[in-house]
Amino acid sequence: MALSGHPVSFWIDSTLPSSYPALSQDVSVDVAVVGAGLAGVVTAKLLKQAGKTVALIEADRIGTGTSGHTTAKVSALHQLIYADLIDQHGPEKACLYGESNQAAIARLADLIAADNIDCDFEHKPNYTFATDNDGLDQVKAEVEAAQRIGLPATFVGSLDLPFAIKGAIELPDQAQFHPRKFMLAIAATLPGDGSHIFEQTRVKTVEDEGPCRVITQNGPTVTAQDVVITTNLPILDIGLYFAKTYPQRSYLVGGHIDPNRAPQGMYIGVGQGYRSLRTTPTDDGGTLLIVGGEGHKVGQDDATDERYQRLEDYLRSQFGVEPEYRWSGQDLKSFDQLPYIGQLTPAHQHTFVATGFSLWGMAKSVVSAMVLSDRITGVENPWAELYEATRPTPFVTTTSIQKNLEVGAHWVGDRFKGLFDSTDSVAPGEGKLVTHKGGKVAAYRDEHNQLHTVSAVCPHLGCIVAWNQAETSWDCPCHGSRFSTEGKILHGPAVKPLEQKVCD
Ligand SMILES: Cc1cc2nc3c(=O)[nH]c(=O)nc-3n(C[C@H](O)[C@H](O)[C@H](O)COP(=O)(O)OP(=O)(O)OC[C@H]3O[C@@H](n4cnc5c(N)ncnc54)[C@H](O)[C@@H]3O)c2cc1C
């Protein structure tokens, strides 16, 4: 399949690589923050502002995980959420959810203003639109629910989009920014006065035994009074976060649009074939239109390249824009629609997590940072109870049962995949599960006919990985770990690579 876009996130392509040192000797700080996505970077910033010494520890480079592969709309309007939240949790909790996300936008704006950060931050209205009557009913219900809990939402009948809509909900004064410019600028303010950033430092585990010990693959250890784990899905298997969420992948494409024809707000459609839209300024003075959609559970689609194709077709047919970029990312969906922010388990007094942002983690990362920095510095926080990570979990919702059954089915069923296939059956450019000497092997043959073979067993909890043609990677359908064809970790929660296999 001939895709046009350059396969890199615009946010990463338009910023310089960071180069903080790896951890090379034991270090002691007040708080260790593990994972330098938006949640980790802002948490470290707020803790440092509150007078704590911090060590921000990143396996790869700052902002290259999900936060570097996002659409970066910062909003309290999360497609359709308030009617569901009121149904599931009641109006008071729905109100706290709206209030905390609105407060996060204001806090983000303050951080940007205080450090004079150039990150293309702009206030914009955010819209959720319907193009059919079913969607219209949902949008109307969402307007009513949002107004009921005090959000300044309104119904609008038309938008500046090049196709007809039935109606939309508008939430004014939301925001968009360049997430990596922001994360790099905030990160630059962290080192010094006893605080550090360590990149290329993968954390293996954390021992919560006052003080906590953060054990890294590099060898040295970070000792801290408190540890915050912001690795998207927590790397520790304690607390069942992998069973309280499921990993969802989503795709984006972008290309330059004539600024006079560019839509002015941020938009997302409702329903199965939804599209998400925003623009961003580019350094050449132009405007990039970004279109997203095509979400699915990680590792559960073997035609991922067709998803890009559909988005590229949409960009051309609806906007006359030629695709220049394409990228994808993943996030954890929470079964009760609320993120998990707080103590890892009731027994872990000094280890905290933030996860389950459900593909709306820009504002929620800032909410997490506010909740966790308050928690660690002993300040009461109005949203801590709503998001408490140890709250009773709705394991018996239709979605959670289905998703956890799917995990069980993969764990067992995928062991039979490729049972009668050998490496000879793998064509150039193809990735395939094969069997070698009784073991399950993930085999990829590159365009030069070179075979790359690694174990197909995910080191996280033992599921069998699946081939992702669009990203040339091995993805775990159970909990979302992803690996290169050489077995290198591309996305956690795994903390070990896929084992090398020699198949001669
Ligand atoms: C395609 C897409 C579009 C989206 N669009 C929007 C949007 O418009 N608005 C919105 O609000 N949200 C959006 N989201 C969701 C949002 O991007 C995420 O919720 C958010 O970026 C998650 O941030 P994070 O800090 O939790 O994770 P990440 O950004 O993934 O950060 C986690 C970091 O931890 C590091 N790490 C992992 N394991 C280890 C380890 N063992 N040791 C050390 N470091 C480790 C990783 O390398 C990574 O850098 C979107 C998501 C996707 C996928």
mmCIF file of C-alpha atoms and ligand atoms in Angstrom, residues 33-41 57-75 78 183 201-205 230-233 235 248-252 276 278 292-293 327-332 354-365 489-495, ligand 1:
data_model
loop_
_atom_site.group_PDB
_atom_site.id
_atom_site.type_symbol
_atom_site.label_atom_id
_atom_site.label_comp_id
_atom_site.label_asym_id
_atom_site.label_seq_id
_atom_site.Cartn_x
_atom_site.Cartn_y
_atom_site.Cartn_z
ATOM 1 C CA VAL A 33 8.920 10.786 38.739
ATOM 2 C CA VAL A 34 9.100 7.816 36.355
ATOM 3 C CA GLY A 35 8.112 8.593 32.733
ATOM 4 C CA ALA A 36 8.545 11.973 31.014
ATOM 5 C CA GLY A 37 5.314 12.358 29.064
ATOM 6 C CA LEU A 38 3.015 15.284 29.786
ATOM 7 C CA ALA A 39 1.840 13.807 33.101
ATOM 8 C CA GLY A 40 5.403 13.241 34.352
ATOM 9 C CA VAL A 41 6.861 16.545 33.153
ATOM 10 C CA ILE A 57 13.462 9.444 34.841
ATOM 11 C CA GLU A 58 12.666 8.578 31.216
ATOM 12 C CA ALA A 59 13.337 5.281 29.399
ATOM 13 C CA ASP A 60 13.655 7.028 26.026
ATOM 14 C CA ARG A 61 13.602 10.808 25.400
ATOM 15 C CA ILE A 62 11.266 13.457 26.853
ATOM 16 C CA GLY A 63 7.872 13.614 25.180
ATOM 17 C CA THR A 64 8.412 10.842 22.651
ATOM 18 C CA GLY A 65 5.726 8.514 24.053
ATOM 19 C CA THR A 66 1.985 9.068 23.696
ATOM 20 C CA SER A 67 2.360 12.778 24.511
ATOM 21 C CA GLY A 68 4.532 13.132 21.411
ATOM 22 C CA HIS A 69 1.945 11.316 19.267
ATOM 23 C CA THR A 70 -1.230 13.093 20.341
ATOM 24 C CA THR A 71 -3.551 15.653 18.716
ATOM 25 C CA ALA A 72 -2.971 17.946 21.734
ATOM 26 C CA LYS A 73 -6.388 19.510 22.156
ATOM 27 C CA VAL A 74 -6.561 20.655 25.755
ATOM 28 C CA SER A 75 -10.202 20.520 26.671
ATOM 29 C CA HIS A 78 -14.120 14.852 25.674
ATOM 30 C CA MET A 183 7.388 19.585 27.496
ATOM 31 C CA THR A 201 17.115 5.190 31.841
ATOM 32 C CA ARG A 202 14.488 2.452 32.011
ATOM 33 C CA VAL A 203 13.072 1.775 35.447
ATOM 34 C CA LYS A 204 12.711 -1.937 36.245
ATOM 35 C CA THR A 205 10.802 -1.692 39.475
ATOM 36 C CA THR A 230 3.582 8.229 34.919
ATOM 37 C CA THR A 231 4.535 5.565 32.379
ATOM 38 C CA ASN A 232 1.133 5.663 30.595
ATOM 39 C CA LEU A 233 0.208 2.202 31.951
ATOM 40 C CA ILE A 235 5.062 -0.507 34.813
ATOM 41 C CA GLN A 248 -6.474 1.853 22.419
ATOM 42 C CA ARG A 249 -4.459 2.864 19.315
ATOM 43 C CA SER A 250 -5.409 5.791 17.137
ATOM 44 C CA TYR A 251 -4.062 7.346 13.909
ATOM 45 C CA LEU A 252 -3.273 10.844 12.618
ATOM 46 C CA SER A 276 -10.799 14.544 14.934
ATOM 47 C CA ARG A 278 -7.318 20.758 14.411
ATOM 48 C CA GLY A 292 -7.278 11.751 13.382
ATOM 49 C CA GLY A 293 -9.450 8.708 13.857
ATOM 50 C CA TRP A 327 1.728 8.842 12.926
ATOM 51 C CA SER A 328 -0.159 6.863 15.532
ATOM 52 C CA GLY A 329 -0.225 6.502 19.278
ATOM 53 C CA GLN A 330 -2.011 4.724 22.081
ATOM 54 C CA ASP A 331 -3.567 5.468 25.423
ATOM 55 C CA LEU A 332 -5.347 3.568 28.203
ATOM 56 C CA ALA A 354 -1.692 8.487 36.964
ATOM 57 C CA THR A 355 -3.236 6.463 34.145
ATOM 58 C CA GLY A 356 -6.477 5.716 32.249
ATOM 59 C CA PHE A 357 -6.750 9.080 30.473
ATOM 60 C CA SER A 358 -8.962 7.486 27.787
ATOM 61 C CA LEU A 359 -7.374 9.433 24.872
ATOM 62 C CA TRP A 360 -8.128 12.755 26.574
ATOM 63 C CA GLY A 361 -4.996 13.108 28.668
ATOM 64 C CA MET A 362 -3.784 16.616 27.848
ATOM 65 C CA ALA A 363 -5.929 18.351 30.468
ATOM 66 C CA LYS A 364 -5.984 15.194 32.617
ATOM 67 C CA SER A 365 -2.165 15.075 32.782
ATOM 68 C CA ILE A 489 10.670 -1.891 23.730
ATOM 69 C CA LEU A 490 8.730 0.820 21.861
ATOM 70 C CA HIS A 491 5.975 1.185 24.456
ATOM 71 C CA GLY A 492 5.510 -0.194 27.977
ATOM 72 C CA PRO A 493 4.333 -1.532 30.339
ATOM 73 C CA ALA A 494 6.990 -4.168 29.471
ATOM 74 C CA VAL A 495 10.352 -3.429 31.084
HETATM 75 C C1 LIG B 1 -3.609 9.512 18.508
HETATM 76 C C2 LIG B 1 -3.917 10.158 19.834
HETATM 77 C C3 LIG B 1 -4.524 11.416 19.860
HETATM 78 C C4 LIG B 1 -4.794 12.011 21.101
HETATM 79 N N1 LIG B 1 -5.362 13.248 21.116
HETATM 80 C C5 LIG B 1 -5.614 13.862 22.296
HETATM 81 C C6 LIG B 1 -6.167 15.165 22.345
HETATM 82 O O1 LIG B 1 -6.396 15.821 21.322
HETATM 83 N N2 LIG B 1 -6.437 15.710 23.565
HETATM 84 C C7 LIG B 1 -6.186 15.027 24.710
HETATM 85 O O2 LIG B 1 -6.479 15.535 25.787
HETATM 86 N N3 LIG B 1 -5.611 13.799 24.701
HETATM 87 C C8 LIG B 1 -5.329 13.217 23.526
HETATM 88 N N4 LIG B 1 -4.750 11.971 23.504
HETATM 89 C C9 LIG B 1 -4.378 11.335 24.772
HETATM 90 C C10 LIG B 1 -3.101 11.935 25.342
HETATM 91 O O3 LIG B 1 -2.164 12.132 24.312
HETATM 92 C C11 LIG B 1 -2.540 10.982 26.420
HETATM 93 O O4 LIG B 1 -3.553 10.761 27.371
HETATM 94 C C12 LIG B 1 -1.324 11.561 27.122
HETATM 95 O O5 LIG B 1 -0.371 11.996 26.182
HETATM 96 C C13 LIG B 1 -0.716 10.507 28.041
HETATM 97 O O6 LIG B 1 0.388 11.084 28.671
HETATM 98 P P1 LIG B 1 1.279 10.218 29.663
HETATM 99 O O7 LIG B 1 2.254 11.168 30.255
HETATM 100 O O8 LIG B 1 0.396 9.432 30.553
HETATM 101 O O9 LIG B 1 1.982 9.114 28.755
HETATM 102 P P2 LIG B 1 3.267 9.217 27.784
HETATM 103 O O10 LIG B 1 3.294 10.475 27.040
HETATM 104 O O11 LIG B 1 3.276 7.946 26.997
HETATM 105 O O12 LIG B 1 4.489 9.209 28.789
HETATM 106 C C14 LIG B 1 4.930 8.041 29.439
HETATM 107 C C15 LIG B 1 6.447 8.034 29.387
HETATM 108 O O13 LIG B 1 6.923 7.001 30.232
HETATM 109 C C16 LIG B 1 8.069 6.448 29.636
HETATM 110 N N5 LIG B 1 8.284 5.112 30.202
HETATM 111 C C17 LIG B 1 7.582 3.982 29.962
HETATM 112 N N6 LIG B 1 8.094 2.945 30.652
HETATM 113 C C18 LIG B 1 9.145 3.435 31.357
HETATM 114 C C19 LIG B 1 10.070 2.855 32.268
HETATM 115 N N7 LIG B 1 10.034 1.541 32.572
HETATM 116 N N8 LIG B 1 11.028 3.651 32.816
HETATM 117 C C20 LIG B 1 11.086 4.994 32.517
HETATM 118 N N9 LIG B 1 10.224 5.575 31.644
HETATM 119 C C21 LIG B 1 9.261 4.818 31.091
HETATM 120 C C22 LIG B 1 7.741 6.432 28.154
HETATM 121 O O14 LIG B 1 8.911 6.333 27.364
HETATM 122 C C23 LIG B 1 6.994 7.752 27.992
HETATM 123 O O15 LIG B 1 7.856 8.807 27.595
HETATM 124 C C24 LIG B 1 -4.473 11.345 22.306
HETATM 125 C C25 LIG B 1 -3.857 10.096 22.264
HETATM 126 C C26 LIG B 1 -3.573 9.500 21.056
HETATM 127 C C27 LIG B 1 -2.923 8.159 21.025
#
